[in-house]
Structure formats: structure tokens, C-alpha cells
Short mmCIF file of C-alpha atoms and ligand atoms in Angstrom, two decimals:
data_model
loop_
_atom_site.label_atom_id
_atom_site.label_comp_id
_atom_site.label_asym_id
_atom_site.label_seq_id
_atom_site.Cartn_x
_atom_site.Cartn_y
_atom_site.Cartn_z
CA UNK J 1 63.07 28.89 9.12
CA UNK J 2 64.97 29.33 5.58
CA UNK J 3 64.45 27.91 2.46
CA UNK J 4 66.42 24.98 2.62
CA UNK J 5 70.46 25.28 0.67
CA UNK J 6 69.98 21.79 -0.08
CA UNK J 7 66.49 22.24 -1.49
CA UNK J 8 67.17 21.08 -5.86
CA UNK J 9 64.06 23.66 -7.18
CA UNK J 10 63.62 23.45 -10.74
CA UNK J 11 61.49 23.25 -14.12
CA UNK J 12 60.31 19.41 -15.11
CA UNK J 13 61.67 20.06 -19.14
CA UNK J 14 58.86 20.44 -21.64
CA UNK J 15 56.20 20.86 -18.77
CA UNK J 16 54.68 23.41 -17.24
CA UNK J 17 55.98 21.88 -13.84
CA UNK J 18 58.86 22.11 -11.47
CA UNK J 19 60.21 19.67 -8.91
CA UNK J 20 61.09 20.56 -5.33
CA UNK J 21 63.60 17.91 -3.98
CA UNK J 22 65.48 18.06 -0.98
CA UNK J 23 67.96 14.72 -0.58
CA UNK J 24 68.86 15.44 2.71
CA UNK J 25 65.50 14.97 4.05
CA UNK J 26 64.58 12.35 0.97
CA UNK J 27 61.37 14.07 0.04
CA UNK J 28 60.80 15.21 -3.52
CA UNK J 29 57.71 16.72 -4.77
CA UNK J 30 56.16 18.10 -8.19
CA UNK J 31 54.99 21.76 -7.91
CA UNK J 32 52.38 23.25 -10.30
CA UNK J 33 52.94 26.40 -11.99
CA UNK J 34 51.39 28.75 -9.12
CA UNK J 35 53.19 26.92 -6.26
CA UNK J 36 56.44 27.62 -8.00
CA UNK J 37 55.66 31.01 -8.40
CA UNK J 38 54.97 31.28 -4.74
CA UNK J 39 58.12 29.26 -4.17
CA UNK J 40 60.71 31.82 -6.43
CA UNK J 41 58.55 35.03 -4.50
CA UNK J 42 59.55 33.38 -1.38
CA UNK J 43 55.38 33.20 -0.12
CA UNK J 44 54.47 29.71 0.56
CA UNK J 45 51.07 28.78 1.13
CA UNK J 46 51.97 25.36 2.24
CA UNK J 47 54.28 26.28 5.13
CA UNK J 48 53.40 23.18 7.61
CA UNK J 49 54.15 20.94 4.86
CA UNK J 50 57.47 22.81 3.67
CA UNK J 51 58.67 22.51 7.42
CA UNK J 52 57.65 18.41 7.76
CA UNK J 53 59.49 17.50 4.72
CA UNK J 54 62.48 19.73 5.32
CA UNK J 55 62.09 22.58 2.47
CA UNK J 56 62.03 25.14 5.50
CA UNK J 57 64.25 24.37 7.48
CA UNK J 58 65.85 25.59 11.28
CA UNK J 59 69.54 25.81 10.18
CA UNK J 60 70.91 24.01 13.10
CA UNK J 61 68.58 21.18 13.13
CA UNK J 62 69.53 20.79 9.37
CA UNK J 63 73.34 20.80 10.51
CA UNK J 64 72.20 18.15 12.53
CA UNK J 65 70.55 15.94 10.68
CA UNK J 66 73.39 16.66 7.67
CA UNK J 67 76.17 15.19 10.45
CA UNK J 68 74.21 12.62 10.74
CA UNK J 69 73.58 11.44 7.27
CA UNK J 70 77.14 12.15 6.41
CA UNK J 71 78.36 9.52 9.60
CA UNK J 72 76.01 7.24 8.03
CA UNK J 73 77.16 7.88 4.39
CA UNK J 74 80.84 6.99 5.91
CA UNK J 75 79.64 4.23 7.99
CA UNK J 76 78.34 2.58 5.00
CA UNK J 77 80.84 2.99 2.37
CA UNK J 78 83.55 1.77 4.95
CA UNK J 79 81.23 -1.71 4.49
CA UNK J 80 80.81 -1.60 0.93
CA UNK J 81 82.41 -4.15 -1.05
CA UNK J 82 85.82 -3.18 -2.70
CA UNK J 83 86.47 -3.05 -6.59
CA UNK J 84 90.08 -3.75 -7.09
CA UNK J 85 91.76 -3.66 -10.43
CA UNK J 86 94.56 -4.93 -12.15
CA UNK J 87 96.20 -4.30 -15.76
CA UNK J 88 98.09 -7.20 -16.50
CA UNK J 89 99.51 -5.05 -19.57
CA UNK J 90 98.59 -2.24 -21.53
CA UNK J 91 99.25 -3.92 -24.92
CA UNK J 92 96.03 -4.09 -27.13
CA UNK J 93 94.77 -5.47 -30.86
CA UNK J 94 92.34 -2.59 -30.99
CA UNK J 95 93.14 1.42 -31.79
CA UNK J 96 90.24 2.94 -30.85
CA UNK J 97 90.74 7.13 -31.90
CA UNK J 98 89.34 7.79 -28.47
CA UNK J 99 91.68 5.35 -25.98
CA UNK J 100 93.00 7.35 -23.02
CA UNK J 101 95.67 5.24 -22.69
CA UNK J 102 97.22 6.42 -26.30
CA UNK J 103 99.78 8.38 -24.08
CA UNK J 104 100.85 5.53 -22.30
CA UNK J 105 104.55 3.83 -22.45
CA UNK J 106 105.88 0.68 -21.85
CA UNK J 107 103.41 -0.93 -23.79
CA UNK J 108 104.47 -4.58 -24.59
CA UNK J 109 105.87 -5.99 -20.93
CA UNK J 110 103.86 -8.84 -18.86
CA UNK J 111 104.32 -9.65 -15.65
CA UNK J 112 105.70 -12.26 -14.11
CA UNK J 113 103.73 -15.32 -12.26
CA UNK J 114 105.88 -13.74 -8.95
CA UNK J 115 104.31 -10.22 -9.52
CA UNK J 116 100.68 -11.37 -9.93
CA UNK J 117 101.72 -13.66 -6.57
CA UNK J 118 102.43 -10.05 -4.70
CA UNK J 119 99.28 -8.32 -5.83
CA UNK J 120 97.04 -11.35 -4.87
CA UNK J 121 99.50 -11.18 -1.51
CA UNK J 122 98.96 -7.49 -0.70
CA UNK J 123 94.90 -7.34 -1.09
CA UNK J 124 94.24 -10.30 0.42
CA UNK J 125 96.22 -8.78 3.53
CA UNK J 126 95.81 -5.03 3.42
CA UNK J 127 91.95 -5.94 2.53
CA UNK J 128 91.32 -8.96 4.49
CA UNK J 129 88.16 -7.66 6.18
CA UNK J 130 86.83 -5.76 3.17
CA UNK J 131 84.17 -7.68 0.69
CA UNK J 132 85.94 -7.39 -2.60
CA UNK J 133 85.99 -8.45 -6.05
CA UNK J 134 88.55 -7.87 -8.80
CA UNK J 135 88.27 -6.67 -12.31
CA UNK J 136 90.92 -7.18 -15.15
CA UNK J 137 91.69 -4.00 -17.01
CA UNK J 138 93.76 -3.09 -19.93
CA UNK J 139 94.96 -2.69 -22.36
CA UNK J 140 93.29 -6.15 -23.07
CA UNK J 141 93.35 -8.62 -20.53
CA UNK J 142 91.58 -11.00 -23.11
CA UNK J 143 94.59 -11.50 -26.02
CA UNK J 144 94.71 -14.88 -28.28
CA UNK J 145 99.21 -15.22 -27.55
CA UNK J 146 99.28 -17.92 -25.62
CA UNK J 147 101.95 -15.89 -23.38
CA UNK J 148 98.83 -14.09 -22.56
CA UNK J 149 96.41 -16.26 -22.03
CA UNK J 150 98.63 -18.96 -19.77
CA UNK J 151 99.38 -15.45 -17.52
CA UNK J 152 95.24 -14.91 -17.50
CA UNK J 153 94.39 -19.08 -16.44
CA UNK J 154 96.82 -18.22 -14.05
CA UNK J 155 95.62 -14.79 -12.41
CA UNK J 156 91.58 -17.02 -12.41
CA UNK J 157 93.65 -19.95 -10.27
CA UNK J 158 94.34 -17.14 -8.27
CA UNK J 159 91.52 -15.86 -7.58
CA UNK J 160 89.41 -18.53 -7.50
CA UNK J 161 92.15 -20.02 -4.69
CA UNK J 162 91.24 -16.90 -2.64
CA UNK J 163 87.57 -17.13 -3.04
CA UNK J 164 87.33 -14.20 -5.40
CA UNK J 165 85.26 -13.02 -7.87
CA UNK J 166 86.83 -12.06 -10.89
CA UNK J 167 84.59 -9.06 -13.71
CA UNK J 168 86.72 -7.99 -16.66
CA UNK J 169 87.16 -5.02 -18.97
CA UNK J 170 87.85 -6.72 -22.70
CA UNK J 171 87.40 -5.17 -25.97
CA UNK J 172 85.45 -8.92 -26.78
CA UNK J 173 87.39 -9.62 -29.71
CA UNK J 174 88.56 -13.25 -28.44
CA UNK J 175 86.13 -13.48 -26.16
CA UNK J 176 85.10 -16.44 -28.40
CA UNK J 177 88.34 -18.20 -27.82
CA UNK J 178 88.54 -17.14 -23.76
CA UNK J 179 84.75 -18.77 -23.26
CA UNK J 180 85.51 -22.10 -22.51
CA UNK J 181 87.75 -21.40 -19.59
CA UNK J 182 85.85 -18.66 -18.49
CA UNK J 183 82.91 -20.88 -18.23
CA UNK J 184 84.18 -23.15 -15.67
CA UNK J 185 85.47 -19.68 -13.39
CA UNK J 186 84.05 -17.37 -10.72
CA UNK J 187 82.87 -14.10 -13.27
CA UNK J 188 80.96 -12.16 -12.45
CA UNK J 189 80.59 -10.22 -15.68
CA UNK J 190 82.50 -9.00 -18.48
CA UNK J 191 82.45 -5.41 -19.52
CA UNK J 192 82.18 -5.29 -23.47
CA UNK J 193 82.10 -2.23 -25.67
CA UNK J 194 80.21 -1.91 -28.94
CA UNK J 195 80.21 1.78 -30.58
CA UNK J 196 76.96 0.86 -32.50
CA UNK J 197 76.16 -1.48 -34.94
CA UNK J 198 78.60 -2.55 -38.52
CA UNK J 199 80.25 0.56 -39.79
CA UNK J 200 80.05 2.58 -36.91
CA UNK J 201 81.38 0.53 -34.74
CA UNK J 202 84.31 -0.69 -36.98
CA UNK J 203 85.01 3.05 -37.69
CA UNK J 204 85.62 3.38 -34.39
CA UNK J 205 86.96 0.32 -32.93
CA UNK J 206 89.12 -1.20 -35.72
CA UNK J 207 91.84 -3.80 -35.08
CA UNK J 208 95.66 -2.19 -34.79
CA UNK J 209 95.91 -1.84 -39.01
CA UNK J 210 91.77 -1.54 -39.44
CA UNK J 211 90.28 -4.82 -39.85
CA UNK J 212 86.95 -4.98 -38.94
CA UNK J 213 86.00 -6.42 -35.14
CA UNK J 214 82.23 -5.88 -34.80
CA UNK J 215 80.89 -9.38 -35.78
CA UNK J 216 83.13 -11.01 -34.09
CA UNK J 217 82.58 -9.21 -30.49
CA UNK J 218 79.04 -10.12 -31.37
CA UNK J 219 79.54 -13.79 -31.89
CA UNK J 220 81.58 -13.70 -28.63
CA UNK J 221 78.94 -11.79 -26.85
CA UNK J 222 75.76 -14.51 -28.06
CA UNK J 223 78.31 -17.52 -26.56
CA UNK J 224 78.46 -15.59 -22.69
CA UNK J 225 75.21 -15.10 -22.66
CA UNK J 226 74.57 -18.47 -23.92
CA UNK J 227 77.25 -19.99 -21.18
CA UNK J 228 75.10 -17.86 -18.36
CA UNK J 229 77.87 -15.43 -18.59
CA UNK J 230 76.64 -11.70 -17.54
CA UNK J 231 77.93 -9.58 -20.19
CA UNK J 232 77.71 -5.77 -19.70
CA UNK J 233 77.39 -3.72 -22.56
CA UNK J 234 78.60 -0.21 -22.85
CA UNK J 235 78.40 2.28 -25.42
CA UNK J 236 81.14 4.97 -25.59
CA UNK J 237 78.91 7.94 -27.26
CA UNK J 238 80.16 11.23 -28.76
CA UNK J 239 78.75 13.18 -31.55
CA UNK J 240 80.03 10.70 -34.19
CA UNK J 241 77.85 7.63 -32.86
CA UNK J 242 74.93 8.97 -31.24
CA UNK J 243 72.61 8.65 -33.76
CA UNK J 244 73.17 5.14 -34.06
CA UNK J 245 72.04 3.89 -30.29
CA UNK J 246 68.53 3.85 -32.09
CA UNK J 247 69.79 0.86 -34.43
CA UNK J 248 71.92 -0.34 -31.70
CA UNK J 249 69.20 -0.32 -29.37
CA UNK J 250 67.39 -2.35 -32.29
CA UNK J 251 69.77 -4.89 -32.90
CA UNK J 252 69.95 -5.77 -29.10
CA UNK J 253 66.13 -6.31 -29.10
CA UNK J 254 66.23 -8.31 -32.35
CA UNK J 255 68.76 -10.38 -30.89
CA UNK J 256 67.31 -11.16 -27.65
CA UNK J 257 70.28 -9.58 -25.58
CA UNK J 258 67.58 -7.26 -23.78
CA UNK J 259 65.29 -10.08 -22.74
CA UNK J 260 68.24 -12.03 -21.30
CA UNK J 261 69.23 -12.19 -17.06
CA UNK J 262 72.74 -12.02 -18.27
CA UNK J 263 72.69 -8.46 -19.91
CA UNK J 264 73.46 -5.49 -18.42
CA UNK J 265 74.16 -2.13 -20.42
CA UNK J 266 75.80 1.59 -19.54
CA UNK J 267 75.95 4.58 -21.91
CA UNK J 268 79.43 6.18 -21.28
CA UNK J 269 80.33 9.22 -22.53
CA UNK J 270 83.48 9.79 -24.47
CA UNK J 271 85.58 12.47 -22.76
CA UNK J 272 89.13 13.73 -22.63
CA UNK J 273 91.01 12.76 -19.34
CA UNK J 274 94.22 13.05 -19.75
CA UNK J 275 95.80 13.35 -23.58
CA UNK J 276 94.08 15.44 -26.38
CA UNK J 277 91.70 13.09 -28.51
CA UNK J 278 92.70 13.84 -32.56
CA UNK J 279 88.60 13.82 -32.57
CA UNK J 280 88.15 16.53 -30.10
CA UNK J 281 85.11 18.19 -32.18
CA UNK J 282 83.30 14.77 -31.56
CA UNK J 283 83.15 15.95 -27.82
CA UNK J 284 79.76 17.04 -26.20
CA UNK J 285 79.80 18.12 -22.63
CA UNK J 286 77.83 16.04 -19.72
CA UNK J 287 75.04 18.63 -20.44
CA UNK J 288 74.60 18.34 -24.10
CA UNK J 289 75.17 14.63 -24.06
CA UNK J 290 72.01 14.18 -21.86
CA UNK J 291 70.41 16.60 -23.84
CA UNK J 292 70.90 14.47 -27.21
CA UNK J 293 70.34 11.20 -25.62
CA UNK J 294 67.28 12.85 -24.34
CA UNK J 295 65.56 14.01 -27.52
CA UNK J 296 66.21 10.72 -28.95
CA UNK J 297 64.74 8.77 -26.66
CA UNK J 298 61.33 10.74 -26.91
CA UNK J 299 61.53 10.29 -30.48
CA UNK J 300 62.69 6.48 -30.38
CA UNK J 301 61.48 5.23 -26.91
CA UNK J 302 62.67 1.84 -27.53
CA UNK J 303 66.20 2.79 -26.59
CA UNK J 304 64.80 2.52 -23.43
CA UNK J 305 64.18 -0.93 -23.19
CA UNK J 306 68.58 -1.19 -24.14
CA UNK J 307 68.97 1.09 -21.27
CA UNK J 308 67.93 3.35 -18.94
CA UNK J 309 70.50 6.60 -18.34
CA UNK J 310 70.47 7.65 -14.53
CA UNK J 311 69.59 11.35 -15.72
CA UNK J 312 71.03 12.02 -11.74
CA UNK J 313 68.70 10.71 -9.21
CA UNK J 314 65.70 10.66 -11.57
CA UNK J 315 66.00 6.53 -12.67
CA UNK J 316 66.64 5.91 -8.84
CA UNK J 317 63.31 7.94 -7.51
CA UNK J 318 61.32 6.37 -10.86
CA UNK J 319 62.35 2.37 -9.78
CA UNK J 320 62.71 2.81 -5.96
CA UNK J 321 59.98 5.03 -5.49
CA UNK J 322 62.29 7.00 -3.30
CA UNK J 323 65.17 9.17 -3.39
CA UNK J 324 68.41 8.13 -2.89
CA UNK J 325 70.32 8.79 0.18
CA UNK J 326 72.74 11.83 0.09
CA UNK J 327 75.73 11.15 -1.80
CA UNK J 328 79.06 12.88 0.05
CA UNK J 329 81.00 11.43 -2.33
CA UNK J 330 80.94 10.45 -5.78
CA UNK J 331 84.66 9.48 -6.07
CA UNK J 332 85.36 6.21 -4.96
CA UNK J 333 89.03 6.41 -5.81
CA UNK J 334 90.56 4.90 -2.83
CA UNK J 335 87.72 4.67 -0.92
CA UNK J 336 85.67 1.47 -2.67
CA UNK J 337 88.37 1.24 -5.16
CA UNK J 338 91.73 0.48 -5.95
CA UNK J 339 93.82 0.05 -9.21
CA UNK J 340 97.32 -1.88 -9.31
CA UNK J 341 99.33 -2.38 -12.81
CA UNK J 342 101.93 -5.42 -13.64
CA UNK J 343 105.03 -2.89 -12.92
CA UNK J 344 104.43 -3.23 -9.51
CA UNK J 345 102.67 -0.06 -9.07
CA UNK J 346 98.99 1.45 -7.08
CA UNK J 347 96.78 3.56 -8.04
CA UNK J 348 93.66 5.17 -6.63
CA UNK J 349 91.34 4.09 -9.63
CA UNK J 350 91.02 3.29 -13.80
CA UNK J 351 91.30 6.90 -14.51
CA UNK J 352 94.73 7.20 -12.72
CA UNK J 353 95.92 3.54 -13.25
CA UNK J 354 99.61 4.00 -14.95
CA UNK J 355 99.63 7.63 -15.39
CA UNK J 356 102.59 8.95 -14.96
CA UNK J 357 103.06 10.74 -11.56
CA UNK J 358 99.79 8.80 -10.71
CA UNK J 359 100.91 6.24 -8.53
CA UNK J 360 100.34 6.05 -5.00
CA UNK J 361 102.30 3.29 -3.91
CA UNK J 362 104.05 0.15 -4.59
CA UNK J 363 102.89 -3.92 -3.90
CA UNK J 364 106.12 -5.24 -6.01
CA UNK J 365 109.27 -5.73 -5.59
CA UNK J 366 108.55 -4.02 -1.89
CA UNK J 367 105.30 -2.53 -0.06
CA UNK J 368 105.38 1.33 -0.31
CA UNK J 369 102.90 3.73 -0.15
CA UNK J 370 102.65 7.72 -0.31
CA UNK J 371 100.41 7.77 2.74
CA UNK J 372 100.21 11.57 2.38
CA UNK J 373 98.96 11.58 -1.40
CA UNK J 374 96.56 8.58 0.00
CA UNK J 375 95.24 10.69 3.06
CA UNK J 376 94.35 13.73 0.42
CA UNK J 377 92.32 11.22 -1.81
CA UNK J 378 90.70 9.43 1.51
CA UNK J 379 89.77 13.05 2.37
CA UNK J 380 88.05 14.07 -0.32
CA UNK J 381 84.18 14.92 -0.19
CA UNK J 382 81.85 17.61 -0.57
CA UNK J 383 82.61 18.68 3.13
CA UNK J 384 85.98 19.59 1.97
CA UNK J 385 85.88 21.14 -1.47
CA UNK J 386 85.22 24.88 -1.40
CA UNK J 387 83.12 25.13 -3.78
CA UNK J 388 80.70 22.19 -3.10
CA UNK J 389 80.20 22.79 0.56
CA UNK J 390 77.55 25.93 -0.12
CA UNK J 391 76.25 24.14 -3.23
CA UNK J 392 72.55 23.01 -3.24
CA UNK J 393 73.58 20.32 -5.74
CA UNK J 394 76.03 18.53 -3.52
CA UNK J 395 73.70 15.72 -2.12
CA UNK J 396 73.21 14.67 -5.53
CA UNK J 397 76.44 15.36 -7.41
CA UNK J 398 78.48 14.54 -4.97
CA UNK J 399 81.80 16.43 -6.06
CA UNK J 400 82.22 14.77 -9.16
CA UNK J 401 84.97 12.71 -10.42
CA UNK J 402 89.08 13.68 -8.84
CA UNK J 403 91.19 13.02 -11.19
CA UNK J 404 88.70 15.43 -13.83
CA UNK J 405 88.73 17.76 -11.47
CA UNK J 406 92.74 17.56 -10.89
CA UNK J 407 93.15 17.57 -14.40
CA UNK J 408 91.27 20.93 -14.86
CA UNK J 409 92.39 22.54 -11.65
CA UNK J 410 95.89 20.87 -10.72
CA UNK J 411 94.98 19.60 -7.25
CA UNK J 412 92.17 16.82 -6.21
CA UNK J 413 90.09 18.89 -3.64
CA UNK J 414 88.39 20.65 -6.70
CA UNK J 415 84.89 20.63 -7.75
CA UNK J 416 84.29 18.25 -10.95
CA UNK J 417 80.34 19.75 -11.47
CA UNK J 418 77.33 18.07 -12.82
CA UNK J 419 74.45 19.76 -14.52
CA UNK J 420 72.02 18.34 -11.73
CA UNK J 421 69.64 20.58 -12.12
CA UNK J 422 68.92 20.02 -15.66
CA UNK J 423 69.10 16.44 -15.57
CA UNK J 424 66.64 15.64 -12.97
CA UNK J 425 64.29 17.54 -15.28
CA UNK J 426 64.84 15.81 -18.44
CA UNK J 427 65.04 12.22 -15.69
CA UNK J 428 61.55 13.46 -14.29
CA UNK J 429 60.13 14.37 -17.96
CA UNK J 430 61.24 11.59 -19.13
CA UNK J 431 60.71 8.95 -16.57
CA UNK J 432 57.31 10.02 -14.97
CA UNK J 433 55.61 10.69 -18.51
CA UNK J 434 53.26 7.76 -18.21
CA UNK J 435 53.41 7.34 -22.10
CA UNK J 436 57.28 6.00 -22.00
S1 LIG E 1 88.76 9.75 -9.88
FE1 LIG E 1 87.00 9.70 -11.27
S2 LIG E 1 87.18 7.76 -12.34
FE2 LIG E 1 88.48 7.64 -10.50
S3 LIG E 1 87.15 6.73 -8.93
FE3 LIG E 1 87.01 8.93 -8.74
S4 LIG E 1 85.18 9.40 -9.97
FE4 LIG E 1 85.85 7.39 -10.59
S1 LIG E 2 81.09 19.64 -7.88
FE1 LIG E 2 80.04 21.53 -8.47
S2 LIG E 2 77.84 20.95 -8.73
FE2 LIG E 2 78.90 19.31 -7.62
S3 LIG E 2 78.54 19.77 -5.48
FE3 LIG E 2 80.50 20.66 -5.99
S4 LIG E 2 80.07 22.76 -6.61
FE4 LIG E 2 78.13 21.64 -6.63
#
């Protein structure tokens, strides 16, 4: 019997506890201050109980029972539903400082009626017995030009012709003007982003020559709601903004967003992926952005009630009352998800969709694809990367995100790590703490 190397043993942050949690198994424990002692000298008092819920383990039963989980893991995914994407164009009315697409050419084409024809053509054939849904990416999909917006009622004929569900990535600046044909389509939500609230967010999202767009994304949001319209909400949060989720958290409250069944919300944290932001000081790491987001929320719990960060597996054990099951893979590049762009091109997800060197195939003017580049991203897991396969993390990190991990280490089957450790025990702090 070992100690289990997929046993997560750690310190519960600002608490004199630790957690014990072993995924594989799905049991997950708090440990008082002696036990853990006993735990880091190797002693346990409690060995019938460490061998029933896996934290001792006989290696080649774990081996096992890990085969099996990870055949279930693929079994599964190969069912889940497909998220396909498509980027009509990269033009956009916004210039946000931290777009990732700055670096991107080609910037005012559309595509033809005969080019959206071919992508609908190739998914409903190369996916015909997948579940699937598709999102509209930009750029901005949503644009006032009627050039645009004829291309857009076209693309939802489409759709709704093939029985598909439509979600879309806009910036929500016309989303006034889109809602009456949106209204009478199959969405299934619309991805909007506000920075915070006024200043901060016009600071940071200003129209292409600095007018102000926050008001107006508001307006647009009240109307999908009001329509039954499921708008989800993200924040993009760096150093700059941070501060102001408190008043955004607020202003979502005040306005009845938070109450509503059409509101859904996501923190995302500004990064570089693939071009140097001008704002790179604004940066914090994975680590330090929980940490912030963290300390605020003890001091302004209400931010809670806008949205409740994952802090890893720690949301999912607090609402499910159980662990989640072992994540192999937290890439779904490829795997539940696709990206294809007007020029004809595929991709394996947003983060690689019309980068340069990126693409992985072709749907337009022919079918093409780089089956060997496809095969590497298909393969990728934690039983392949190096790094990951002897981690005791891997169950819940999964590997990370690819194309980070490419970008920092030139080829795909590289570990992109997540400080799971410390964010259970911020999750568990905060989550468990029967005053939040
Ligand atoms: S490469 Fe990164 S962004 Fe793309 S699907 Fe994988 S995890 Fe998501
Ligand atoms: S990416 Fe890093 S933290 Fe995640 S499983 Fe691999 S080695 Fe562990």
C-alpha cells in the first residue's frame, strides 16, 4: 500500500485545516491539524479508512481502476455535444488594448453566401452523428452594415434549416438593433463582455476612435433578457479592473440581471496568447488572479451572488456534493470543439482560429485536412504529456490549455499547469465557510 500519487493533500487557506482529495477514487475529506501531521510523517492512524477511499492504495489495482476511468472519460466525451465555431470576419467597432486578435490580417473581407453554404455542408456531414451547436465568433459577428447583418439573417436561416442551435460571441454594442431578429431564432445565448461598470469599462472597451460603449451594451443586454434571451456575462479581469467587480457585481444586483433565468456570468482572465499586450504590467498570473478575486470576495461577499469562480473542483464538490470525475483532458480543441473562419479555413479551437500557421484544414473551396497535425491534437491528454503523467494534480488540471502550452514550449504535448493545489484551498475556504 502507498500513499496514493493522485492523492491532492493540502492546507484549507486561512484555517488550521487541510483537505485530502483523491479524484480518482472521488472521495475528498477535511483533515484536522493532528491527522495532517500524521499524514506528512507518513503514520496514519486511520489506515482501514485510507485504504476504502483510495488514499492507500495497491499500485496495480489503482492502474486499474485509472484505465478504467480514463475509457470512461473517452467514452463520454466521444458523446458530448460539439461546440463548433465560425468567424464570419474579423472586422470589429471596438479596440479593446487587450484583443488577441490585434495581430491579425485580412481584416475587412466577408464571405460569401457560397462559403457559409460549405461550412454548414461540411459539419453537417463530417458531424452528422455528433450533438452540436454553433457559436458566432469574431471579430463581431453582431455589426449595424447592412452587408453584415443580411450575411448574419442568412447564416440563422441556416442553421435554423439544419435544426441548429446558434450561441454568439458579440461585443453587445448593436445588440439593440440585432434583437428583433434574434428573437424569433434558435439562441441559445449570447456571450457579452462588460469590463466593469462606466469608466472602467469604456477605458477599456472604447469604440475604434474612443467613444464610449458601456450604456449602450447595457440597454442591449436589459432587451435579451427581457425577450427571454440568455445572455452570458463575462468579465475580462486584470489588475486594471479588478477592483471594480465589487460595483459591477452591484450594478447587476441593482438591476435585477442576477435574479433573472436568462443570466449567466464567467470571470475570464486577461492573458497573453499569442501577441504582446501594450498593457503587459496589467497581467496577474492564474495564481495571483485567484488570489485577488479571493480576498475580495471575503471582504465583499456579494460578488458572489454575480458569480461563483470554479476555484478548481471546489464550486463543483460545494453544489454537487461530490467530486467531479477525473478530468484526462482539459483541452477540448478538436475533441468537443472545432473553429472554422470565412477564408475557408479549420481550426482546432478560438485560441487558434486564424492564426497564422494555425490551421488544420480546409472546408472551402475544397475539403483538406492535415490529418497528422489533427491526430497530435486528438492525442493529447495527461497520459501523454511527460510531465503530467507523474503529477498528483492531473485528475484535476487536466493538462491545461494546448495552444498556451505550444506557445510557451513550441509543441502541443506540453504541460499548460494550474495552481490546483492552492485553489482548492481558497475554493474550500471559501465555499465551505458557512458564513458566505
Ligand atoms: S487550446 Fe486552449 S483555448 Fe483551445 S480548446 Fe484547448 S484549452 Fe481551450
Ligand atoms: S499541466 Fe502541470 S499541473 Fe497540470 S497535470 Fe500536467 S504537470 Fe500537473
Amino acid at each position: 500500500m502507498y500513499f496514493s500519487k493522485y492523492n491532492i493533500f493540502s492546507k484549507i487557506k486561512d484555517s488550521d485545516s487541510s483537505y485530502l482529495i483523491n479524484i480518482l477514487t472521488g472521495n475528498a475529506d477535511i483533515i484536522d491539524s493532528a491527522k495532517a501531521e500524521e499524514i506528512t510523517a507518513g503514520n496514519y492512524s486511520d489506515v482501514d479508512e485510507y485504504i476504502i477511499k483510495g488514499y492507500l492504495a495497491d499500485e496495480l489495482e489503482e492502474k486499474k481502476l485509472y484505465n478504467e476511468k480514463y475509457l470512461d472519460f473517452i467514452e463520454s466525451r466521444d458523446t458530448d455535444e460539439l461546440q463548433i465555431f465560425f468567424v464570419p470576419w474579423y472586422s470589429c467597432n471596438f479596440d479593446c488594448g487587450y484583443c488577441y486578435q490585434s495581430g491579425y490580417e485580412n481584416k475587412s473581407e466577408i464571405p460569401t453566401k457560397e462559403i457559409i453554404d460549405s461550412f454548414f455542408q461540411y459539419v453537417t456531414t463530417e458531424f452528422k452523428d455528433r450533438k452540436k451547436y454553433i457559436t458566432i465568433f469574431g471579430g463581431e459577428p453582431l455589426l449595424s452594415a447592412g452587408k453584415y447583418k443580411d450575411l448574419i439573417i442568412y447564416f440563422l436561416e441556416k442553421a435554423e434549416y439544419f435544426n441548429l442551435d446558434i450561441a454568439i460571441v458579440s461585443n453587445g454594442y448593436f445588440l439593440t438593433e440585432y434583437i428583433d431578429i434574434l428573437k424569433t431564432k434558435r439562441i441559445r445565448e449570447i456571450q457579452i463582455t462588460l469590463d466593469g461598470v462606466g469608466e472602467i469599462h469604456n477605458k477599456r472597451r472604447p469604440l475604434r476612435g474612443g467613444n464610449p460603449t458601456f450604456l449602450k451594451i447595457v440597454d442591449g443586454i436589459d432587451q435579451a433578457l427581457a425577450n427571454n434571451i440568455t445572455i452570458n456575462l463575462r468579465v475580462v479581469i486584470d489588475k486594471e479592473n479588478v477592483n471594480g467587480l465589487v460595483e459591477l457585481a452591484r450594478f447587476a444586483i441593482d438591476r435585477g440581471w442576477t435574479k433573472s433565468d436568462y443570466i449567466k456570468t464567467q470571470f475570464g482572465r486577461n492573458y497573453e496568447l499569442h501577441y504582446c499586450q501594450t498593457g503587459h504590467s496589467k497581467l496577474m498570473t492564474r495564481l495571483e488572479f485567484y488570489e485577488t478575486i479571493y480576498s475580495l470576495v471575503n471582504k465583499h461577499p456579494e460578488i458572489l451572488e454575480f458569480h461563483k469562480p470554479a476555484f478548481s473542483i471546489s464550486k463543483y464538490l460545494f453544489e454537487n456534493g461530490e467530486l467531479p470525475s477525473p478530468l484526462f483532458d482539459a483541452c477540448s480543441g478538436t475533441k468537443t470543439e472545432w473553429a472554422f473562419d470565412y477564408t475557408g479555413n479549420i481550426f482546432a479551437c478560438t485560441a487558434t482560429v486564424g492564426k497564422p500557421g494555425s490551421s488544420l484544414g480546409t472546408f472551402y473551396p475544397e475539403v483538406t485536412l492535415q490529418k497528422d497535425k489533427i491526430i497530435e491534437w486528438e492525442e493529447r491528454d495527461v497520459t501523454v504529456i511527460d510531465e503530467c503523467k507523474n503529477c498528483n494534480l492531473q485528475l484535476a488540471c487536466g493538462g491545461g490549455c494546448a495552444a498556451v502550452a505550444f506557445n510557451r514550449a513550441g509543441k502541443l504535448h506540453a504541460p499548460d499547469c494550474r495552481p490546483v493545489k492552492e485553489l482548492i484551498g481558497m475554493g474550500l475556504s471559501l465555499y465551505f465557510n458557512e458564513e458566505n
